[in-house]
Short mmCIF file of C-alpha atoms and ligand atoms in Angstrom, two decimals:
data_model
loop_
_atom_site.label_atom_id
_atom_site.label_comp_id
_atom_site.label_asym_id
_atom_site.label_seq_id
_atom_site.Cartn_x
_atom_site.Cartn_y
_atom_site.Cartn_z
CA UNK A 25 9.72 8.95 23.25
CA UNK A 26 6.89 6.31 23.35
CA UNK A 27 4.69 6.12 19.86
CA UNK A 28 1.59 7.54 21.54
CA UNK A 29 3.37 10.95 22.38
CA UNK A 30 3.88 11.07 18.13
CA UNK A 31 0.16 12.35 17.76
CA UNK A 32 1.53 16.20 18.30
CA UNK A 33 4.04 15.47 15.22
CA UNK A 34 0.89 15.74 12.96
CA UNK A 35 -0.85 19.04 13.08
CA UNK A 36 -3.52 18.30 11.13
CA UNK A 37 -4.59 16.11 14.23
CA UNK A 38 -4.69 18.41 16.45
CA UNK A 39 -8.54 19.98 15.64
CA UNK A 40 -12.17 19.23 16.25
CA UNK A 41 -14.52 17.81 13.74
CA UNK A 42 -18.36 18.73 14.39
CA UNK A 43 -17.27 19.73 17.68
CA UNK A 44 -15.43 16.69 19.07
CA UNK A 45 -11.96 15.52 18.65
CA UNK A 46 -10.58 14.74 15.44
CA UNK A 47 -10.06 10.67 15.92
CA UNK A 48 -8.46 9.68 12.16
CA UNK A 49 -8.96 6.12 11.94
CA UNK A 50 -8.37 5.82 8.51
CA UNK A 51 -4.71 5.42 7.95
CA UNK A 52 -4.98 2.46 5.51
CA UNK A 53 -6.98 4.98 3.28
CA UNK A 54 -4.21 7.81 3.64
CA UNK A 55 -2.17 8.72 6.53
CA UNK A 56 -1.66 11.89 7.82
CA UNK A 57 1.59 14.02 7.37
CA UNK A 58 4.00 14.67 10.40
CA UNK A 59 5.33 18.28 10.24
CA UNK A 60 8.88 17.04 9.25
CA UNK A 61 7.14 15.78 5.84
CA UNK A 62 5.25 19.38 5.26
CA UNK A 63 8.41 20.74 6.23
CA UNK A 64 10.51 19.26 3.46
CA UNK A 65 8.05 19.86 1.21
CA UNK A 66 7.79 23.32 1.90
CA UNK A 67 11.90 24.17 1.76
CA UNK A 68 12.52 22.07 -1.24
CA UNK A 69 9.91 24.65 -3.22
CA UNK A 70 11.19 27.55 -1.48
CA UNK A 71 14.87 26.97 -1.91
CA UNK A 72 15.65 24.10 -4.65
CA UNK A 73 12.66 23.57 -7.24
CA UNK A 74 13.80 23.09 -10.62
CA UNK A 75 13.71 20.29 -12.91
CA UNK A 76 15.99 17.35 -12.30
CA UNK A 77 18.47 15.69 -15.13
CA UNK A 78 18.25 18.71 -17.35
CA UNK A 79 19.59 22.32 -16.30
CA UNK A 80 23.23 21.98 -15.32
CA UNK A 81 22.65 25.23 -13.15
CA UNK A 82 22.59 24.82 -9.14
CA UNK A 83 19.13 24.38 -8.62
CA UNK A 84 19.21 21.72 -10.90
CA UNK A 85 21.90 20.27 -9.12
CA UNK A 86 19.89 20.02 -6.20
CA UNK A 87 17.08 19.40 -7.11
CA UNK A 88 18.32 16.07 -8.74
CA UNK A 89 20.22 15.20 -5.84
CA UNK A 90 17.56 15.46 -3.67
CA UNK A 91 15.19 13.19 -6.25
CA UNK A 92 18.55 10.75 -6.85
CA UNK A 93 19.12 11.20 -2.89
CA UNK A 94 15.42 9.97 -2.36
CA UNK A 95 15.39 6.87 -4.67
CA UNK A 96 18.81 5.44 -2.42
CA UNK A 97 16.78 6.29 0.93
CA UNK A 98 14.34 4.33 -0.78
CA UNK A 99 16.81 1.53 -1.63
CA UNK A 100 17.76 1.36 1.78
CA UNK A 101 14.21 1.23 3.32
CA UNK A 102 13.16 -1.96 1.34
CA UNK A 103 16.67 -3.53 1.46
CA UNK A 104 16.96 -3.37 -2.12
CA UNK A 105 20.43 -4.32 -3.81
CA UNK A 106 20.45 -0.99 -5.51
CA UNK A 107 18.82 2.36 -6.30
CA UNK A 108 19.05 1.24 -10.11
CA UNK A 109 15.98 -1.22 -8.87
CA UNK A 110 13.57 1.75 -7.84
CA UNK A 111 11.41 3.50 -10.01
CA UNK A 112 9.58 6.44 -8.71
CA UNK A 113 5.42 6.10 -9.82
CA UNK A 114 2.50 7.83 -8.63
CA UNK A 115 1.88 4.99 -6.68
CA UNK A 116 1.00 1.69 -6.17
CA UNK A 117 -1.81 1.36 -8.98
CA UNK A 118 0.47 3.07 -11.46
CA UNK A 119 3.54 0.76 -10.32
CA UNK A 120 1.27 -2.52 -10.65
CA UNK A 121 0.02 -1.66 -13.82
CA UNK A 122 3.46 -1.21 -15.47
CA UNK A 123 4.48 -4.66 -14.34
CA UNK A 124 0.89 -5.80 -15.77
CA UNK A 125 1.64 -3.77 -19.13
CA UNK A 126 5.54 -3.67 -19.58
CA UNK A 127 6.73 -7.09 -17.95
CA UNK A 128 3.27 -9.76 -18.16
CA UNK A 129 1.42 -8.69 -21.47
CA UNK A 130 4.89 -9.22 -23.97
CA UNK A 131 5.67 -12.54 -22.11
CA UNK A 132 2.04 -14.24 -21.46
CA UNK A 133 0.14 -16.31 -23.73
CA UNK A 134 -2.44 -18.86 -23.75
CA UNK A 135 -2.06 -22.06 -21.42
CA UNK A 136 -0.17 -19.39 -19.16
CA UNK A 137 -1.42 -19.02 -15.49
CA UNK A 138 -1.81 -15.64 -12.77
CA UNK A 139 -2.38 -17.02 -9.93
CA UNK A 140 -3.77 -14.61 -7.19
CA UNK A 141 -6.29 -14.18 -4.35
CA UNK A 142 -9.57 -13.31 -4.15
CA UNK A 143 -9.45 -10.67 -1.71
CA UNK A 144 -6.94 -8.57 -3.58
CA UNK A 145 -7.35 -4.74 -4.11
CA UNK A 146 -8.74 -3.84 -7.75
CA UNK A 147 -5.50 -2.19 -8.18
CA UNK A 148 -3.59 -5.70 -7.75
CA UNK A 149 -6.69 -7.73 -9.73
CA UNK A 150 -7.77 -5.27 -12.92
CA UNK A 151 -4.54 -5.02 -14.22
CA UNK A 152 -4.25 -9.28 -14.39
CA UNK A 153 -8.01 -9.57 -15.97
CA UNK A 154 -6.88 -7.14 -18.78
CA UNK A 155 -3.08 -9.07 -19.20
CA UNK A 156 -5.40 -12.48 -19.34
CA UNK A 157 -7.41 -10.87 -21.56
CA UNK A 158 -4.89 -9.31 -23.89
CA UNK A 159 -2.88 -12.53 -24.11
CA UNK A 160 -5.26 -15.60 -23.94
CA UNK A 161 -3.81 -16.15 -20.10
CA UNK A 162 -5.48 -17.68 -17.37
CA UNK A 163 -6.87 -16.06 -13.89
CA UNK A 164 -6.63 -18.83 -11.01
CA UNK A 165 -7.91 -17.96 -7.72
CA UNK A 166 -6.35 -19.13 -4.71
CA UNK A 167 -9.57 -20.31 -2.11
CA UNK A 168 -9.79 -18.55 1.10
CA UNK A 169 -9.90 -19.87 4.72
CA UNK A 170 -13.01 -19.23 6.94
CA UNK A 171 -10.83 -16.38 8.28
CA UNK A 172 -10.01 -15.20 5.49
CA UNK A 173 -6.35 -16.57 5.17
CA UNK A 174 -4.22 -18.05 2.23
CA UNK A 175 -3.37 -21.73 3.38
CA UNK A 176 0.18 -22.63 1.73
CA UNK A 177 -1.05 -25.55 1.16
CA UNK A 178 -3.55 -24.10 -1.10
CA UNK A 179 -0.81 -22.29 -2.64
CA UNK A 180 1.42 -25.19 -3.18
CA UNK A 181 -1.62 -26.72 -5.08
CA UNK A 182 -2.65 -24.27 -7.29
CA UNK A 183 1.30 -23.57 -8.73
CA UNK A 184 2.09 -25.94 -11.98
CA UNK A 185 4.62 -25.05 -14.89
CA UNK A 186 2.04 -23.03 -16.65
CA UNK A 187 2.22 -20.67 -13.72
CA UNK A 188 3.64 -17.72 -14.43
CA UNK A 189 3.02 -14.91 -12.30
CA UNK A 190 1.55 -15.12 -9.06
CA UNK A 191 0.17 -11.69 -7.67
CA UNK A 192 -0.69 -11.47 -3.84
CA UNK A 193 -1.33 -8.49 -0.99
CA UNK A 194 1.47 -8.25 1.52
CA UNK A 195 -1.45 -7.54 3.80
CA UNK A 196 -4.78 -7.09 2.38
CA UNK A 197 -6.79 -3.79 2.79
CA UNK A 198 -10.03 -5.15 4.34
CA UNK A 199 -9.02 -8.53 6.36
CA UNK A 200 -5.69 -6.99 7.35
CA UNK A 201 -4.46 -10.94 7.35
CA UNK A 202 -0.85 -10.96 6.63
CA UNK A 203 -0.03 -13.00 3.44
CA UNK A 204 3.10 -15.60 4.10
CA UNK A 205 4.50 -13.40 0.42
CA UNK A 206 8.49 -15.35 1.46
CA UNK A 207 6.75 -18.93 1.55
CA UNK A 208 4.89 -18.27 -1.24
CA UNK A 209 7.72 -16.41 -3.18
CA UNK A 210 10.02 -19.67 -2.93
CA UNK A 211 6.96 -22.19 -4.10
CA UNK A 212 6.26 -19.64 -7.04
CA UNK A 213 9.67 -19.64 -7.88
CA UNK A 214 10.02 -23.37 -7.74
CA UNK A 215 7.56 -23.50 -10.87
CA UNK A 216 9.60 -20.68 -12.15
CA UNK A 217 6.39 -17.89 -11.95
CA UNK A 218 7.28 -14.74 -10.87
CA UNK A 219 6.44 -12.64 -7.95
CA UNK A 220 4.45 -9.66 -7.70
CA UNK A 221 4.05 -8.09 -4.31
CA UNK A 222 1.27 -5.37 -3.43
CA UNK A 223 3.08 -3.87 -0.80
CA UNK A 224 0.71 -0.34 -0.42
CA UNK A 225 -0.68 -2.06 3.18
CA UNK A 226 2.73 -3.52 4.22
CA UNK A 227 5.59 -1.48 3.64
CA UNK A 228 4.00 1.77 5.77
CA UNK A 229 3.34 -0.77 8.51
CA UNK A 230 5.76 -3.38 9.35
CA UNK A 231 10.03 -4.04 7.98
CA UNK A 232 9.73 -5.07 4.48
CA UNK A 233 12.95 -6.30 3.18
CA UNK A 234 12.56 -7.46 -0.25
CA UNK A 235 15.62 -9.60 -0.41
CA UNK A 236 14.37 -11.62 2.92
CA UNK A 237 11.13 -11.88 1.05
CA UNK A 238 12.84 -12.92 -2.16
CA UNK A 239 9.81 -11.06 -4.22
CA UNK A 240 10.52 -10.03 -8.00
CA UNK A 241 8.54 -6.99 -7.83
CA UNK A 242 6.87 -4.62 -4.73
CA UNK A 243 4.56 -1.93 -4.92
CA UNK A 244 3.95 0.83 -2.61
CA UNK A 245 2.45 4.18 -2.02
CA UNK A 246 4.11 7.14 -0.13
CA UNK A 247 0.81 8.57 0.59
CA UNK A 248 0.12 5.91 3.23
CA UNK A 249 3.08 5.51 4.66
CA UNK A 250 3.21 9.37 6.07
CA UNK A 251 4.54 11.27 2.50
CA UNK A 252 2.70 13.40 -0.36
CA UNK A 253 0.17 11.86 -2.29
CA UNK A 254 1.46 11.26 -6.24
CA UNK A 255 4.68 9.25 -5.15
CA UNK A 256 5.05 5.72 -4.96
CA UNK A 257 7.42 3.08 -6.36
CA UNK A 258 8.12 0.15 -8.18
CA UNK A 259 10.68 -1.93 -6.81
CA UNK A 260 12.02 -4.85 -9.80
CA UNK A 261 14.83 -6.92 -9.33
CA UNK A 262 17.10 -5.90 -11.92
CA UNK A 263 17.43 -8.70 -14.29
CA UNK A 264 13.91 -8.78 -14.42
CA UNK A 265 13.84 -4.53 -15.01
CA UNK A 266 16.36 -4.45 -17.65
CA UNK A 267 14.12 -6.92 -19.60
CA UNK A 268 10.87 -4.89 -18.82
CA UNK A 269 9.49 -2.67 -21.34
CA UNK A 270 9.22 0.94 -20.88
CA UNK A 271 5.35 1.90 -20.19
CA UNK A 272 5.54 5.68 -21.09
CA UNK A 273 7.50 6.90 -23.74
CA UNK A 274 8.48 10.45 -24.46
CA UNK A 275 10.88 12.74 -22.14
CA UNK A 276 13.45 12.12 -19.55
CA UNK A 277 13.82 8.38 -20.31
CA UNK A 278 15.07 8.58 -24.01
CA UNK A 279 18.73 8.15 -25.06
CA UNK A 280 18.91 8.39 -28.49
CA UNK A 281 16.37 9.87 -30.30
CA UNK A 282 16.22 9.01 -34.34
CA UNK A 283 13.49 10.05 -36.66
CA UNK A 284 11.72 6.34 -37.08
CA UNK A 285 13.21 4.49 -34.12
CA UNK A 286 14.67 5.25 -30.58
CA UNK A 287 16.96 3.72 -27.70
CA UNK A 288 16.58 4.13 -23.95
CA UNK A 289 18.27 5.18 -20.65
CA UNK A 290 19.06 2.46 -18.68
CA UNK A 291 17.97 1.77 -15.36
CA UNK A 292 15.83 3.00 -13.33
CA UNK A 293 15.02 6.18 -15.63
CA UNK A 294 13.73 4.07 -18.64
CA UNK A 295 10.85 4.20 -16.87
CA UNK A 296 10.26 7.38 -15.83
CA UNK A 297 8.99 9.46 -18.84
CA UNK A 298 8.67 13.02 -18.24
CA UNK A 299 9.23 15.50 -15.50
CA UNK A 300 8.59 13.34 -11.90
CA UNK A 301 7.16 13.66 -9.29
CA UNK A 302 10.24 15.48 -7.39
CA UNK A 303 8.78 17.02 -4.40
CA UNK A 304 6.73 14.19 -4.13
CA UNK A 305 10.13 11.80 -4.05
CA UNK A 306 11.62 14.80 -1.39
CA UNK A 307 8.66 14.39 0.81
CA UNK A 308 8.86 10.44 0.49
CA UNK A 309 12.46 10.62 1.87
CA UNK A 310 11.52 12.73 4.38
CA UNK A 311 8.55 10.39 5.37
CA UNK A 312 11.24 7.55 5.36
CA UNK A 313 13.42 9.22 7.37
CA UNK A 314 10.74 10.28 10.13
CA UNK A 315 9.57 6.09 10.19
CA UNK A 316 13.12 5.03 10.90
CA UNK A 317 13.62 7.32 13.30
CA UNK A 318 10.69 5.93 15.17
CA UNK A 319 11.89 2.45 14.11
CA UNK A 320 9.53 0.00 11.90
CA UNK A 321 9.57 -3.24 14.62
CA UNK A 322 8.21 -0.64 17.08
CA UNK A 323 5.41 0.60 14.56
CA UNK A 324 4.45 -2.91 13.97
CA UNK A 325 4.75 -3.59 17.62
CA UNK A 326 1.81 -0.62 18.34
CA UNK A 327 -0.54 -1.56 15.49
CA UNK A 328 -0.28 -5.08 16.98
CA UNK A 329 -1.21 -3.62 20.14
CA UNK A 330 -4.19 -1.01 19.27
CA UNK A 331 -5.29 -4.33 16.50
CA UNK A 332 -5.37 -6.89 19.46
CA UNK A 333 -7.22 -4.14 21.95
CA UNK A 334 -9.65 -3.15 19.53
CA UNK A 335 -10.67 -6.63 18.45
CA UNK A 336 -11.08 -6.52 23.02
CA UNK A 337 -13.13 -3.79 22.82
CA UNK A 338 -15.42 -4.49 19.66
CA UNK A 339 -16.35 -7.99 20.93
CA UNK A 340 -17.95 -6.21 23.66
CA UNK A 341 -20.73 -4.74 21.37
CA UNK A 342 -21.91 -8.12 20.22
CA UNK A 343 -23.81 -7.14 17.12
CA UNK A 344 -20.58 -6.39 15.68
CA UNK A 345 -19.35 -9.06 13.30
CA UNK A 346 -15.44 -8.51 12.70
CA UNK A 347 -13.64 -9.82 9.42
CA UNK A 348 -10.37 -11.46 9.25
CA UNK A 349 -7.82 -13.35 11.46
CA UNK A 350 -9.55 -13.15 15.27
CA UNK A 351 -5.36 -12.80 16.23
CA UNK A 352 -3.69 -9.61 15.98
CA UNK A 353 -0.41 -11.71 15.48
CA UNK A 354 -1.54 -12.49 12.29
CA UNK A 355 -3.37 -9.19 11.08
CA UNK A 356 -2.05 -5.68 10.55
CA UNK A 357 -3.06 -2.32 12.02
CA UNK A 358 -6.89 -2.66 10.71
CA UNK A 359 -10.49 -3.68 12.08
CA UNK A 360 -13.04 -4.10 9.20
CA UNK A 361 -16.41 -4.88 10.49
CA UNK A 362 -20.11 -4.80 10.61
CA UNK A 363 -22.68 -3.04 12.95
CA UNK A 364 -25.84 -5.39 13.03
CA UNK A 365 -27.51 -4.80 9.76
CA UNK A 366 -27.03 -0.73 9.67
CA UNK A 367 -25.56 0.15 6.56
CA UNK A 368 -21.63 0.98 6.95
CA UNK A 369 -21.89 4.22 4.85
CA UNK A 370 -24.62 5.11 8.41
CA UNK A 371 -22.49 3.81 10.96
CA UNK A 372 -19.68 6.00 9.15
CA UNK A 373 -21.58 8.92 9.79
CA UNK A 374 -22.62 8.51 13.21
CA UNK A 375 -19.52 8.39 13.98
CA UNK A 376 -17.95 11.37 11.78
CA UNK A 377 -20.42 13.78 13.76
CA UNK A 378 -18.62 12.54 17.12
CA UNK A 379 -15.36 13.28 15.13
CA UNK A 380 -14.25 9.66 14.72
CA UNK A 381 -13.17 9.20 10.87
CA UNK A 382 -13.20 5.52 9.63
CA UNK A 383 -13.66 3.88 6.26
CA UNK A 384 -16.84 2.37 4.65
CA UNK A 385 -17.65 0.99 1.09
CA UNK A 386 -16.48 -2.02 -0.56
CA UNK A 387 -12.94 -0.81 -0.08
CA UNK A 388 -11.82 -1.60 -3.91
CA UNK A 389 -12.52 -5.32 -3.30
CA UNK A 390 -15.38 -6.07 -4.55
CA UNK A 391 -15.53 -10.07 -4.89
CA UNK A 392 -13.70 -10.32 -1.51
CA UNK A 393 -17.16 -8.73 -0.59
CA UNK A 394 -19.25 -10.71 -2.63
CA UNK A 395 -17.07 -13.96 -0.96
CA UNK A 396 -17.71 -12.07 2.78
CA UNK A 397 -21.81 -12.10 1.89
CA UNK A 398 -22.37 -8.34 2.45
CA UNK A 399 -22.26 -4.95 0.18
CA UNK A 400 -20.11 -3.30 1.99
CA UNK A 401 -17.89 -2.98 5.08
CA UNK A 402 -16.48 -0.23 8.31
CA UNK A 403 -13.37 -0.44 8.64
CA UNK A 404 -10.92 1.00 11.08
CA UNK A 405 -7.09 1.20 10.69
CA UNK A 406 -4.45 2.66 12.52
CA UNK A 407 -0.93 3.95 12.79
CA UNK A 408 1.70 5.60 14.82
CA UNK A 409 -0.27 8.44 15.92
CA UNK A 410 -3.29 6.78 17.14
CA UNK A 411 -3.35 5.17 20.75
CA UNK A 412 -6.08 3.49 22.46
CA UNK A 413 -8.10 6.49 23.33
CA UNK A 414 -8.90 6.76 19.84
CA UNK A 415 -10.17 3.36 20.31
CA UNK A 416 -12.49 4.05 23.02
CA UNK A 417 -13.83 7.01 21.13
CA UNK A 418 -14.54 4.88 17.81
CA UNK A 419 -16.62 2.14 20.62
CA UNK A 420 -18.44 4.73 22.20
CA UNK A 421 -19.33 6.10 18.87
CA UNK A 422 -20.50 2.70 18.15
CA UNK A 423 -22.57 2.85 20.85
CA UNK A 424 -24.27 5.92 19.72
CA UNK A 425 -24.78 4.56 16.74
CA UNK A 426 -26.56 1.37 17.37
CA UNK A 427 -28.40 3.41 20.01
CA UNK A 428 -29.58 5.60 17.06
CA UNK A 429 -30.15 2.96 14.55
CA UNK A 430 -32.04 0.68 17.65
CA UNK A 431 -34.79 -0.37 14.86
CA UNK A 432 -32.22 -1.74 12.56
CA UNK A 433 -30.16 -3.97 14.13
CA UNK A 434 -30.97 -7.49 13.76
N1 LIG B 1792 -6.23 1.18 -0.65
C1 LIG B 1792 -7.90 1.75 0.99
O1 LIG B 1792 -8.65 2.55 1.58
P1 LIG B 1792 -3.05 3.68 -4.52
O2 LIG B 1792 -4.45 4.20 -4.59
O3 LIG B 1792 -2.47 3.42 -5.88
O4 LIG B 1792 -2.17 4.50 -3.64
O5 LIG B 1792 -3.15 2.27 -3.75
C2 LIG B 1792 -3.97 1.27 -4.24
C3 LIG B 1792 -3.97 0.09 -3.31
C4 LIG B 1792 -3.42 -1.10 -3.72
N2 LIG B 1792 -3.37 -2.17 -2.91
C5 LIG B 1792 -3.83 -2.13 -1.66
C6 LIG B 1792 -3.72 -3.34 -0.79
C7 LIG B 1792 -4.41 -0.96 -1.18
O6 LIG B 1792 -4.88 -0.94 0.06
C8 LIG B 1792 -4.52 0.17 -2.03
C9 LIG B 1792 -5.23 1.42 -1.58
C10 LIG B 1792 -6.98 2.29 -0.07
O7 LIG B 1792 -7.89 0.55 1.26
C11 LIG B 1792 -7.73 3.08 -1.08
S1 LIG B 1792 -8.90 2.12 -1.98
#
């Protein structure tokens, strides 16, 4: 079945907005949920909801296989050595801000270096500012290319023994460039810093294996890569897990519990204090299952495809100014851009009342914004269910828009 006949596994798509088709452009956001996700969802509340690692009754059976069941689907996904190296979070802010606040802040002080790049996600940039700031550490910026890309060179510069951790996008939300995260895993690692990967843009998109990449940590969110919101993970490598402190104490991750002092589980449930997130990790599995199905190299293949023809189709409005890599070799399944001097948040809603849904804002990156000279950025990213009619629509509601804005654009 080719990608483009995938739309009619997500029913949410198939509806008008404001009278038009729904065109959902906003994938890097949140994706949509195909029906075998709901689906899970749905039977794992009617027939096996209980609490997992507790009751020794059947639904408690089940219901932990199913979470246990998830975390090795998982395992296998990212090419992990082990399901004892995933830990289910809400996601990928939750899973970078353990790392920040269980791994960096005990082991960081001053003369120590993060090294990471301006256009990262405040998710993957916040956590680091309040590490530096707890410890005496060091925030170094890696410069950007005109295009927005992270020379190696650059990288190999910036690294000296007092680097310790560098943290870098996979691929980053707004320029879509894809970050060279194996090169610049094995220069980090030559100066002995370790690795953290923000993987939320990455893993939904392209094959992410993280013993190719050789990264120390990843973090992802299910909710983008076709599961339930309030799942994501944090993948360690295990050496560096089992040193990791636990983040949130209390339920679940205990294993003996004294008056004045307490020991825990060991891995991966150290870190997963009270009741998780278990249909959330059922309809992860389920997500994981429908994106191998479909095959990752052939996902990647499409968003190369709808990238490459809508950076064709933008250029021929030629107020637009587009951000990022001009090749769609080098980009993932996003188009951030500009519409003459009309304010994104109005271009956005031109084009939600001809049913086109894209991003605008500063997209959580706000001194990549301040670097790119503007407030704010469209942006429109894509997935398996989107083809290149959705393309044409989003074009020909830029048209409408600049014809309505005429005055503005300058
Ligand atoms: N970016 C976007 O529209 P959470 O919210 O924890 O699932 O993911 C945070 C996050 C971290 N890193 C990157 C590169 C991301 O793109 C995101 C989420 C969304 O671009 C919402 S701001």
């Amino acid at each position: 079945m080719s990608i483009a006949a995938r739309k009619s596994d997500f029913p949410i798509l198939d509806q008008t907005v404001n009278g038009h088709r729904l065109v959902y452009l906003d994938s890097a956001a949140t994706s949509q949920k195909p029906r075998a996700v709901i689906e899970a969802v749905r039977r794992y509340y009617e027939r096996d909801n209980a609490n997992v690692h507790r009751g020794v009754h059947t639904l408690g059976t089940r219901a932990t296989e199913a979470y246990e069941g998830a975390r090795e689907k998982v395992a296998r996904f990212i090419g992990a050595r082990s399901a004892s190296e995933i830990v289910f979070t809400r996601g990928t802010t939750e899973a970078l801000n353990m790392v920040a606040l269980g791994y960096a802040r005990p082991r960081l002080g001053p003369g120590d270096e993060i090294l990471l790049s301006p256009a990262e996600h405040h998710s993957n940039l916040i956590p680091w500012q309040q590490a530096a700031k707890a410890t005496g550490a060091t925030l170094k910026y890696l410069p950007l290319q005109p295009d927005g890309t992270v020379a190696l060179a650059d990288v190999r510069a910036a690294l000296s023994p007092r680097t310790k951790l560098v943290a870098i996008a996979h691929i980053s939300n707004v320029l879509g460039t894809i970050h060279p995260v194996a090169e610049i895993a094995r220069l980090a690692h030559e100066v002995g810093a370790v690795v953290v990967v923000d993987g939320a843009q990455s893993v939904p998109h392209l094959p992410v294996d993280v013993q190719a990449l050789d990264c120390d940590f990843l973090a992802f969110s299910g909710h983008k890569m076709c599961g339930p919101t309030g799942i994501g993970v944090l993948y360690g490598k295990r050496r560096l897990l089992e040193d990791m402190e636990p983040v949130y104490f209390g339920g679940e991750m205990i294993d003996v519990v004294e008056l004045y002092e307490s020991t825990w589980k060991e891995l991966p449930w150290k870190f997963e204090g009270g009741t998780p997130v278990i249909a959330g990790a059922v309809g992860l599995a389920a997500a994981i299952d429908y994106l191998t199905e479909v095959g990752m190299e052939a996902i990647r293949d499409h968003d190369r495809r709808l990238t490459a023809y809508a950076l064709e189709r933008l250029r021929e409005l030629d107020d637009v100014t587009v951000y990022g890599p001009a090749d769609a070799e080098r980009r993932g399944g996003l188009v951030t851009f500009n519409l003459g001097s009309i304010h994104p948040h109005d271009v956005s809603t031109v084009l939600d009342a001809e049913g086109v849904a894209i991003r605008a804002g500063h997209h959580c990156a706000q001194p990549l914004m301040r670097i790119l000279g503007v407030p704010a950025t469209a942006r429109a990213s894509f997935y398996l269910y989107n083809d290149e009619s959705d393309i044409d629509a989003l074009v020909g509601a830029l048209r409408s828009a600049k014809e309505f804005f005429k005055h503005a654009i300058g």
